[in-house]
Amino acid sequence: MAELEYAYGSEPYAVRLVGSSPTVRTMKKQPNLRIILLGGLGEVGRNMMLLEWQGKILICDMGFRMPEEDMPGIDYIVPNISYLKDKKKNILGVVFTHGHYDHIGAVPYLMEKIWHPGLEIYASPLTRGIILKRQGDFPNQPKLDIAEVRDGSKVKLGPFRVEFFRQNHNIPDNLGLFIETPIGNILHTSDFKFDPAPVNDLPTNFQKLKSFGRRKILLLMSDSTGAEENNHSLSEKTIEKNLEEIFKYSSGRIIAATFASLINRIQQIITLSEKYGRKVCVEGYSMKTNVEISKILGYLKIKKGTLVKAKELANYPDGKVTVLCTGAQGEGSAILMKIASREHPFIRLRKGDSVILSSSVIPGNERTVQMLKDDILRHGVKVFHYKMMDIHAGGHAQQDELREMIKIMRPKFFLPIHGQYSMLAAHTELAREMGLSERNALIAENGQIINLNPKKISIEKQKVPSNYVMVDGLGIGDVGDVVLRDRQMLAKDGMFVIVTVIDKTTGKVKGSPDIISRGFVYLRESKELLRETRKKVIEIVNRTTGSGGAVNWSYVKDEIRNKIGQFFYTKTQRRPMILPVVIEV
Ligand SMILES: [Zn+2]
Ligand SMILES: [Zn+2]
């Protein structure tokens, strides 16, 4: 009788038959489930994940992120889906966890590229409502058939069986995913926190979570956004108490800025306004639509007569008014910025007002938020920021809860998702402290191919494209690195256009070159510099064209660009973008 024995200690795949036959046989290599995150790793936002089994693909979430501060003119950044090109037919479906834009924001930019009639899409009622409403705001979008799922719903998509379960967060209708795959079970937490006292929602269902834990979790993918905070996230009830302090002591108007998708915060501000006899004016397109959808679907409870329009505000005393608006991140186009910079048609800040900035600052936005705060304070207005009081819970589990989640799920493998690299690292550290080996708790990056089988998790050397795809107005991806670099250069040192007219017959400069410049130097006060520049341009052109014969115009332009560039740098230590224009007459 043959016995099986591992050939080399821990190496699980090569097996030797011992006894009758001395031959060494290698068992067929176990197929892998491929997991690819196109965004959301090493950044906050742009969450999109692919699960691929033998060519069949399931997508989870399609989010966007805000641009960084050095990306002039860019509206959003969306995931790069070039890996999915030519694989359309193999995409079984898309499941959405919740209605935050870092999970659904890229739908109007990407869905039409992967959509086919057989594509199945699943979302909770509120998430569905938000996606469909936005979809309607964009031209030429495919009509999406999104099936509703809720706590306990189960759907089968090819080799994947997905069970949705309720997770507390700061938006209602947030769903975690328990995914049965041919190699084992995966648990995806979605964004979450454990909340014993949520708003308009049930407390965390630990029994349910434990039941998943008992079903053997091969891989836990858990939200890392709060992994660097070493306590427990605040309950929504506690936040409401803190907010109430502001309502209690404010005699002027209250202007509360938050994310349009923080439905729970919006609810709390409306409830408190009603309690303190204030009318509420909702300002900002996305805020208005989200309030409307949530109200219709029953996720927001608003008394009749509470909501008023901005132009009616003048009819009420300051102490009876709350303005609920977007712009807590200092976004240039948002309502709070318009109010602070006196561009809003009806609302001006004045002494006695209280401004609440209720949202944690997204990494990269710190400076803009600081400037916004300063601007508001200049109006003699009180500012309440989340750092001063816990008026924003973040909505994300902190270390205590993350540990608890790992303890409940007891996964074999662990992969931190959603967050900056430092957050992923802190989360992995927690998992390792709790006994997962270094090999079993990995940190992956966007675009890496993660191979998973019951024995092993590993990362392939090869990556799929995951670089930024930038959205500017109606253009998706047409603003690439080159355009962006130009914009950065223009923003930094301005531009300088030199128009030179050359006489065809002599090859010499006719007259004096024209100069147009923006953002480089103030022309009227730089006469000497301009005089020298003109002189240099004439010299360069006459030297390079004067020898007769055919003239290489691109060489002439390069010479102008290089020589004048050097000249400007020695004179001003600035590097404007130089655009030489040469006209032959
Ligand atoms: Zn979220
Ligand atoms: Zn998120």
XYZ file of C-alpha atoms and ligand atoms in Angstrom:
587
model
C 0.000 0.000 0.000
C 1.283 3.410 -0.890
C 1.474 6.156 1.650
C 1.503 9.800 0.895
C 4.200 11.931 2.327
C 5.212 15.514 1.785
C 8.405 15.514 -0.216
C 9.988 18.631 1.221
C 8.645 19.688 4.528
C 6.354 22.584 4.017
C 6.253 22.541 0.216
C 2.666 21.485 -0.269
C 2.444 20.596 -3.939
C 5.082 17.963 -4.605
C 4.025 14.634 -3.184
C 6.018 11.403 -3.201
C 4.596 7.961 -3.241
C 6.396 5.951 -0.625
C 6.594 2.168 -0.598
C 6.000 0.136 -3.713
C 7.066 2.779 -6.196
C 10.124 4.977 -5.829
C 9.019 7.445 -8.537
C 8.525 11.031 -7.542
C 5.318 12.441 -8.904
C 4.291 16.050 -8.794
C 0.604 16.607 -8.204
C -1.191 18.877 -10.627
C -0.693 22.437 -9.474
C -3.723 23.797 -7.693
C -5.535 26.440 -9.744
C -5.534 29.911 -8.276
C -8.194 32.464 -7.752
C -6.823 35.755 -9.009
C -7.581 38.878 -7.033
C -6.716 42.220 -8.583
C -7.359 45.579 -6.986
C -7.421 48.320 -9.607
C -7.609 50.994 -6.928
C -8.036 51.598 -3.220
C -4.666 50.231 -2.133
C -2.200 52.902 -1.046
C -4.860 55.573 -1.443
C -8.188 56.608 -0.003
C -10.783 56.173 -2.731
C -11.018 54.633 -6.200
C -12.028 51.259 -4.801
C -12.432 48.567 -7.406
C -11.654 44.883 -7.102
C -11.687 41.969 -9.531
C -12.059 38.315 -8.599
C -11.095 36.064 -11.462
C -11.603 32.322 -11.639
C -10.534 30.571 -14.844
C -11.212 33.673 -16.897
C -14.567 34.508 -15.310
C -14.556 37.864 -13.578
C -16.599 39.340 -10.753
C -16.206 43.051 -10.022
C -16.729 44.633 -6.635
C -17.280 48.427 -6.506
C -16.270 51.103 -9.014
C -15.195 54.183 -7.108
C -13.311 57.366 -7.842
C -11.008 59.576 -5.824
C -10.332 63.259 -5.599
C -7.291 64.641 -7.431
C -4.107 65.538 -5.600
C -3.251 69.170 -5.009
C -0.765 69.300 -7.896
C -3.231 68.214 -10.571
C -4.628 71.453 -11.954
C -8.008 71.142 -13.624
C -8.529 67.474 -12.835
C -11.981 66.659 -11.427
C -11.597 63.025 -10.434
C -9.346 60.044 -10.789
C -10.915 56.744 -11.787
C -9.507 53.190 -11.940
C -7.633 52.072 -15.023
C -9.668 49.260 -16.573
C -7.480 48.468 -19.559
C -7.001 44.965 -18.101
C -10.693 44.356 -18.816
C -10.401 45.331 -22.462
C -11.434 42.391 -24.670
C -12.667 40.560 -21.562
C -16.109 42.180 -21.536
C -17.907 38.919 -22.244
C -16.181 37.259 -19.306
C -17.382 39.784 -16.776
C -20.186 38.102 -14.909
C -21.330 41.002 -12.833
C -20.690 43.925 -10.537
C -21.624 44.009 -6.866
C -21.665 47.271 -4.934
C -21.075 47.520 -1.205
C -22.464 51.007 -0.518
C -23.303 54.398 -1.962
C -20.160 56.384 -1.144
C -18.463 57.859 -4.188
C -15.188 56.106 -3.456
C -17.192 52.933 -4.215
C -19.654 53.989 -6.932
C -18.301 57.291 -8.281
C -16.647 55.864 -11.399
C -19.799 54.148 -12.675
C -20.743 56.876 -15.205
C -17.154 56.922 -16.496
C -16.444 53.201 -16.694
C -19.658 51.196 -16.816
C -20.339 51.737 -20.520
C -16.900 50.320 -21.281
C -17.629 46.987 -19.603
C -21.383 46.815 -20.016
C -22.981 43.997 -22.018
C -26.557 42.695 -21.939
C -25.656 39.735 -19.750
C -23.942 41.805 -17.061
C -25.602 41.370 -13.686
C -25.458 44.297 -11.277
C -26.381 44.152 -7.602
C -26.730 46.879 -4.995
C -28.790 47.703 -1.925
C -31.839 49.949 -2.493
C -30.137 53.196 -1.408
C -26.911 52.444 -3.287
C -28.978 51.574 -6.339
C -30.958 54.810 -6.055
C -27.802 56.930 -5.866
C -26.132 55.135 -8.798
C -29.197 55.410 -11.045
C -29.776 59.071 -10.250
C -26.168 59.946 -11.107
C -26.306 57.820 -14.222
C -29.211 59.941 -15.403
C -27.112 63.096 -15.006
C -24.548 61.903 -17.525
C -25.192 61.834 -21.270
C -25.240 58.622 -23.338
C -25.144 56.132 -20.493
C -26.432 52.586 -20.912
C -29.651 51.994 -19.022
C -28.584 49.964 -16.040
C -30.660 47.156 -14.722
C -29.593 46.938 -11.090
C -31.083 44.211 -8.950
C -31.760 45.038 -5.313
C -30.067 43.042 -2.604
C -30.245 43.411 1.156
C -29.090 41.787 4.367
C -29.244 38.047 3.776
C -29.636 38.138 -0.034
C -27.724 35.461 -1.902
C -26.800 35.562 -5.572
C -24.914 33.176 -7.780
C -22.597 34.545 -10.424
C -20.834 31.732 -12.279
C -18.357 30.133 -9.888
C -19.070 32.743 -7.192
C -21.867 32.696 -4.644
C -22.228 36.017 -2.894
C -24.093 36.476 0.369
C -24.721 40.079 1.382
C -24.792 41.151 5.018
C -25.503 44.421 6.777
C -22.499 46.378 8.052
C -22.686 49.599 10.042
C -20.983 52.639 8.521
C -22.004 56.286 8.145
C -24.357 55.695 5.254
C -27.344 53.356 5.504
C -27.676 50.194 3.448
C -24.011 49.237 3.544
C -23.364 45.590 2.697
C -20.408 43.331 3.404
C -19.802 40.325 1.146
C -19.395 36.674 2.033
C -18.187 35.077 -1.185
C -18.016 31.339 -1.722
C -15.472 30.511 -4.413
C -14.210 27.170 -5.751
C -11.139 27.428 -3.502
C -12.794 28.623 -0.314
C -14.667 31.464 1.337
C -13.718 35.123 1.142
C -15.100 37.744 3.471
C -15.058 41.362 2.277
C -16.013 43.706 5.118
C -16.902 46.740 2.970
C -16.268 49.996 4.853
C -17.472 49.317 8.371
C -17.497 50.092 12.037
C -19.093 48.287 14.956
C -21.848 50.544 16.198
C -23.972 49.677 19.229
C -26.142 52.808 18.772
C -26.469 53.763 15.119
C -28.808 56.294 13.496
C -31.878 54.882 11.702
C -30.247 51.477 11.676
C -29.831 48.317 13.701
C -26.739 47.755 15.827
C -23.994 45.458 14.573
C -25.179 41.871 14.299
C -22.345 39.955 15.937
C -24.248 36.670 15.808
C -24.363 36.877 12.038
C -20.677 37.757 11.792
C -19.798 34.834 14.042
C -21.832 32.494 11.866
C -19.649 33.483 8.918
C -16.560 32.911 11.048
C -17.724 29.362 11.699
C -17.988 28.705 7.973
C -14.207 28.808 7.544
C -12.838 31.995 6.074
C -9.937 31.401 3.718
C -9.321 35.105 3.134
C -10.436 38.158 5.066
C -10.311 41.483 3.230
C -10.906 44.220 5.732
C -11.326 48.011 5.667
C -8.088 49.707 6.779
C -9.107 53.384 6.788
C -9.148 53.539 10.591
C -6.229 51.160 11.204
C -3.920 53.867 12.544
C -6.386 54.986 15.212
C -5.945 52.983 18.354
C -9.398 52.947 19.894
C -12.967 52.204 18.993
C -14.808 54.342 16.462
C -17.453 56.609 17.924
C -21.024 55.550 17.874
C -23.324 57.700 15.786
C -25.257 58.436 19.008
C -22.144 60.017 20.576
C -21.628 62.168 17.524
C -25.195 63.351 17.747
C -24.637 64.364 21.380
C -21.578 66.396 20.403
C -23.411 68.046 17.563
C -26.230 68.909 19.920
C -23.853 70.986 22.057
C -23.373 73.275 19.061
C -27.116 73.531 18.491
C -27.739 74.262 22.158
C -25.388 77.227 22.321
C -25.667 78.755 18.843
C -27.890 81.781 18.591
C -27.081 82.583 14.950
C -27.354 80.478 11.832
C -25.736 77.076 11.717
C -24.003 76.190 8.472
C -23.103 72.521 8.462
C -20.852 71.204 5.729
C -20.347 67.526 5.156
C -20.097 64.969 2.363
C -23.240 64.628 0.295
C -23.101 60.906 0.898
C -22.821 61.018 4.696
C -26.522 60.322 4.997
C -26.288 59.616 8.727
C -24.714 62.981 9.437
C -27.349 64.686 7.311
C -30.044 62.915 9.316
C -28.529 64.011 12.624
C -28.349 67.639 11.553
C -31.941 67.584 10.324
C -33.188 65.899 13.510
C -31.355 68.402 15.710
C -32.626 71.312 13.626
C -36.168 70.087 14.107
C -35.592 69.684 17.830
C -34.307 73.265 18.117
C -36.960 74.751 15.842
C -34.701 75.458 12.902
C -35.639 75.313 9.234
C -33.171 73.461 7.049
C -31.946 74.626 3.676
C -30.090 71.979 1.677
C -27.593 73.475 -0.786
C -25.416 71.779 -3.393
C -26.569 69.590 -6.248
C -25.221 66.271 -4.976
C -26.454 66.979 -1.443
C -29.930 67.858 -2.713
C -30.216 64.732 -4.872
C -28.956 62.433 -2.136
C -31.410 63.934 0.349
C -34.215 63.479 -2.145
C -33.359 59.838 -2.936
C -32.873 58.934 0.725
C -36.140 60.609 1.651
C -38.094 58.768 -1.037
C -36.561 55.423 -0.064
C -37.231 56.063 3.592
C -33.644 56.386 4.770
C -34.060 59.991 5.878
C -36.781 61.068 8.247
C -37.749 64.678 7.679
C -40.834 66.384 9.097
C -43.112 68.265 6.742
C -42.182 71.926 6.566
C -38.602 71.495 7.777
C -36.975 72.018 4.398
C -36.890 75.529 2.939
C -35.308 77.064 -0.149
C -32.259 79.322 0.016
C -34.161 82.358 -1.213
C -36.694 81.963 1.614
C -34.042 82.059 4.333
C -34.367 85.809 4.759
C -37.893 85.242 6.119
C -36.560 83.497 9.220
C -34.539 84.802 12.145
C -30.900 83.662 12.167
C -31.441 81.461 15.204
C -34.065 79.465 13.307
C -31.952 78.550 10.305
C -29.643 75.655 9.434
C -27.857 75.429 6.106
C -26.742 71.953 5.131
C -24.198 71.989 2.342
C -21.233 70.373 0.637
C -17.644 71.562 0.806
C -16.120 70.429 4.104
C -12.992 69.368 2.161
C -12.448 72.849 0.779
C -13.502 71.740 -2.720
C -13.335 74.785 -4.949
C -16.680 74.243 -6.606
C -18.640 73.288 -3.496
C -21.221 75.431 -1.735
C -19.279 76.264 1.421
C -16.485 77.756 -0.671
C -19.045 79.855 -2.561
C -20.515 81.065 0.708
C -17.098 81.860 2.188
C -15.994 83.748 -0.921
C -19.263 85.727 -1.191
C -20.250 84.075 -4.446
C -23.439 82.454 -3.194
C -26.547 84.319 -4.407
C -28.442 84.199 -1.087
C -26.108 83.212 1.726
C -23.331 85.416 3.136
C -21.405 84.617 6.287
C -21.882 87.053 9.117
C -20.945 87.486 12.734
C -22.837 85.112 14.980
C -22.948 82.260 12.457
C -21.519 78.874 13.373
C -19.906 76.719 10.717
C -19.560 72.976 11.293
C -17.049 71.095 9.179
C -18.181 67.547 9.685
C -15.993 65.199 7.754
C -12.495 64.000 8.364
C -9.922 65.515 6.054
C -8.995 63.237 3.186
C -5.182 62.888 2.982
C -3.914 65.502 0.547
C -6.646 68.036 1.326
C -5.167 69.345 4.575
C -3.915 72.626 3.148
C -7.127 73.521 1.353
C -9.196 72.783 4.426
C -6.868 74.941 6.530
C -7.276 77.839 4.099
C -11.032 77.436 4.069
C -11.118 77.482 7.859
C -9.046 80.671 7.958
C -11.297 82.292 5.374
C -14.407 81.490 7.365
C -12.889 82.746 10.617
C -12.096 86.086 8.953
C -15.847 86.686 8.743
C -16.036 86.592 12.540
C -17.760 83.243 12.455
C -17.294 80.305 14.844
C -15.849 77.187 13.265
C -16.327 73.728 14.693
C -14.043 71.187 13.191
C -14.027 67.474 13.754
C -10.715 67.708 15.532
C -12.092 70.052 18.184
C -15.046 67.851 18.947
C -15.885 64.411 17.778
C -18.508 65.517 15.339
C -17.294 63.114 12.766
C -16.736 59.501 13.656
C -14.984 58.654 10.457
C -17.316 55.773 9.983
C -14.419 53.349 9.926
C -13.442 50.685 12.416
C -10.427 51.463 14.574
C -7.894 49.036 15.977
C -10.142 47.516 18.663
C -12.826 46.725 16.130
C -10.377 45.542 13.477
C -8.894 43.102 15.980
C -12.384 41.952 16.880
C -13.195 41.360 13.207
C -10.063 39.234 12.748
C -10.901 37.343 15.919
C -14.426 36.595 14.752
C -13.415 35.509 11.244
C -10.208 33.620 12.153
C -9.092 33.743 8.515
C -6.262 31.676 7.108
C -5.115 34.598 4.962
C -5.490 38.304 5.449
C -5.414 41.204 3.023
C -5.926 44.799 4.163
C -7.946 46.930 1.721
C -9.153 50.582 1.505
C -6.434 52.965 2.627
C -3.093 54.681 2.355
C -0.064 52.383 2.548
C 0.568 53.328 6.187
C -2.993 52.278 7.054
C -2.584 48.948 5.245
C 0.709 48.401 7.061
C -0.809 49.167 10.466
C -3.687 46.800 9.737
C -1.352 43.980 8.655
C 0.649 44.546 11.815
C -2.530 43.936 13.838
C -3.218 40.709 11.958
C 0.341 39.530 12.563
C 0.124 40.366 16.249
C -2.952 38.186 16.303
C -1.027 35.196 15.052
C -1.165 35.341 11.277
C 2.237 34.607 9.818
C 4.063 37.088 7.655
C 3.368 34.915 4.620
C -0.341 34.761 5.333
C -0.940 38.443 5.957
C 0.223 40.404 2.930
C 0.192 43.990 1.825
C -0.629 44.316 -1.845
C -0.623 47.302 -4.153
C -2.905 48.444 -6.938
C -2.556 46.348 -10.083
C -0.759 43.439 -8.462
C -2.104 39.998 -9.224
C -2.783 38.152 -6.005
C -2.960 34.397 -6.394
C -4.982 32.545 -3.837
C -5.511 28.844 -3.287
C -6.315 26.894 -0.127
C -2.615 26.523 0.666
C -1.065 29.779 -0.277
C -1.468 33.452 -1.034
C 1.156 35.057 -3.243
C 1.742 38.038 -5.465
C 2.836 37.735 -9.088
C 5.756 39.782 -10.333
C 3.768 40.979 -13.290
C 1.265 43.775 -12.755
C -1.804 44.922 -14.656
C -2.086 48.647 -15.470
C -3.430 50.577 -12.515
C -2.090 54.079 -13.061
C -4.361 57.094 -12.724
C -7.028 57.746 -15.298
C -7.926 61.393 -14.933
C -11.299 62.920 -15.588
C -11.443 66.538 -16.713
C -14.897 67.707 -17.676
C -16.171 65.323 -20.324
C -12.763 63.839 -21.064
C -11.883 60.529 -19.477
C -8.227 59.608 -19.692
C -7.377 62.113 -22.436
C -5.484 64.205 -19.928
C -2.438 62.041 -19.480
C 0.949 62.587 -17.890
C 2.106 64.926 -20.643
C -0.847 67.282 -20.411
C -0.676 67.198 -16.651
C 3.029 68.016 -16.645
C 2.324 70.964 -18.941
C -0.347 72.189 -16.571
C 1.948 71.812 -13.591
C 4.645 73.748 -15.418
C 2.220 76.478 -16.444
C 0.897 76.676 -12.916
C 4.390 76.892 -11.467
C 6.268 79.305 -13.726
C 3.822 80.437 -16.389
C 4.383 80.594 -20.103
C 6.237 82.684 -22.622
C 5.350 82.869 -26.313
C 7.844 84.356 -28.774
C 6.555 85.140 -32.251
C 9.328 85.734 -34.776
C 8.750 86.799 -38.369
C 11.472 85.793 -40.825
C 12.059 87.189 -44.277
C 12.037 84.301 -46.737
C 14.513 85.857 -49.101
C 17.187 86.866 -46.609
C 16.545 84.343 -43.826
C 16.797 87.205 -41.332
C 14.380 88.359 -38.665
C 11.975 91.034 -39.792
C 11.231 93.677 -37.205
C 11.180 92.882 -33.526
C 9.836 89.545 -32.163
C 6.447 89.723 -30.431
C 6.137 88.494 -26.910
C 3.090 87.142 -25.081
C 3.529 85.965 -21.532
C 1.274 84.766 -18.698
C 2.217 83.993 -15.167
C 5.953 84.425 -15.676
C 6.901 88.066 -15.121
C 4.908 91.282 -15.150
C 5.784 92.507 -18.621
C 5.459 96.208 -17.912
C 8.026 96.010 -15.180
C 10.415 93.746 -17.065
C 11.291 95.917 -20.034
C 15.014 95.273 -19.735
C 14.534 91.514 -19.649
C 12.258 91.657 -22.690
C 14.707 93.861 -24.594
C 17.536 91.400 -23.952
C 15.269 88.473 -24.858
C 14.341 90.007 -28.200
C 17.985 90.676 -28.928
C 18.905 87.079 -28.124
C 16.104 85.660 -30.260
C 17.263 87.718 -33.263
C 20.822 86.519 -32.738
C 19.760 82.866 -32.496
C 17.561 83.023 -35.591
C 20.044 84.917 -37.723
C 22.831 82.568 -36.710
C 20.861 79.410 -37.514
C 19.128 80.566 -40.701
C 21.640 82.988 -42.136
C 23.859 80.427 -43.880
C 21.434 80.035 -46.804
C 19.858 76.839 -48.144
C 16.884 74.985 -46.622
C 16.151 75.983 -43.065
C 15.381 73.390 -40.418
C 12.588 75.175 -38.578
C 12.236 72.691 -35.770
C 15.934 73.142 -35.054
C 15.447 76.913 -34.956
C 12.558 76.528 -32.516
C 14.531 74.126 -30.320
C 17.401 76.587 -30.232
C 15.088 79.403 -29.155
C 13.463 77.203 -26.513
C 16.781 76.012 -25.064
C 18.792 79.227 -25.217
C 16.005 81.484 -23.978
C 15.156 78.913 -21.311
C 18.728 79.027 -20.007
C 18.755 82.802 -20.222
C 15.540 83.097 -18.170
C 16.809 80.659 -15.616
C 20.042 82.593 -15.026
C 18.111 85.862 -14.839
C 15.106 84.764 -12.779
C 15.619 81.187 -11.515
C 12.256 80.397 -13.131
C 11.412 77.924 -15.861
C 8.377 79.131 -17.785
C 7.032 77.069 -20.636
C 8.521 78.619 -23.787
C 6.545 78.420 -27.019
C 8.494 79.679 -30.037
C 6.399 80.559 -33.079
C 8.257 81.169 -36.322
C 6.499 82.716 -39.315
C 8.083 82.932 -42.735
C 6.958 85.763 -45.030
Zn -17.754 54.383 2.800
Zn -14.778 53.841 1.287
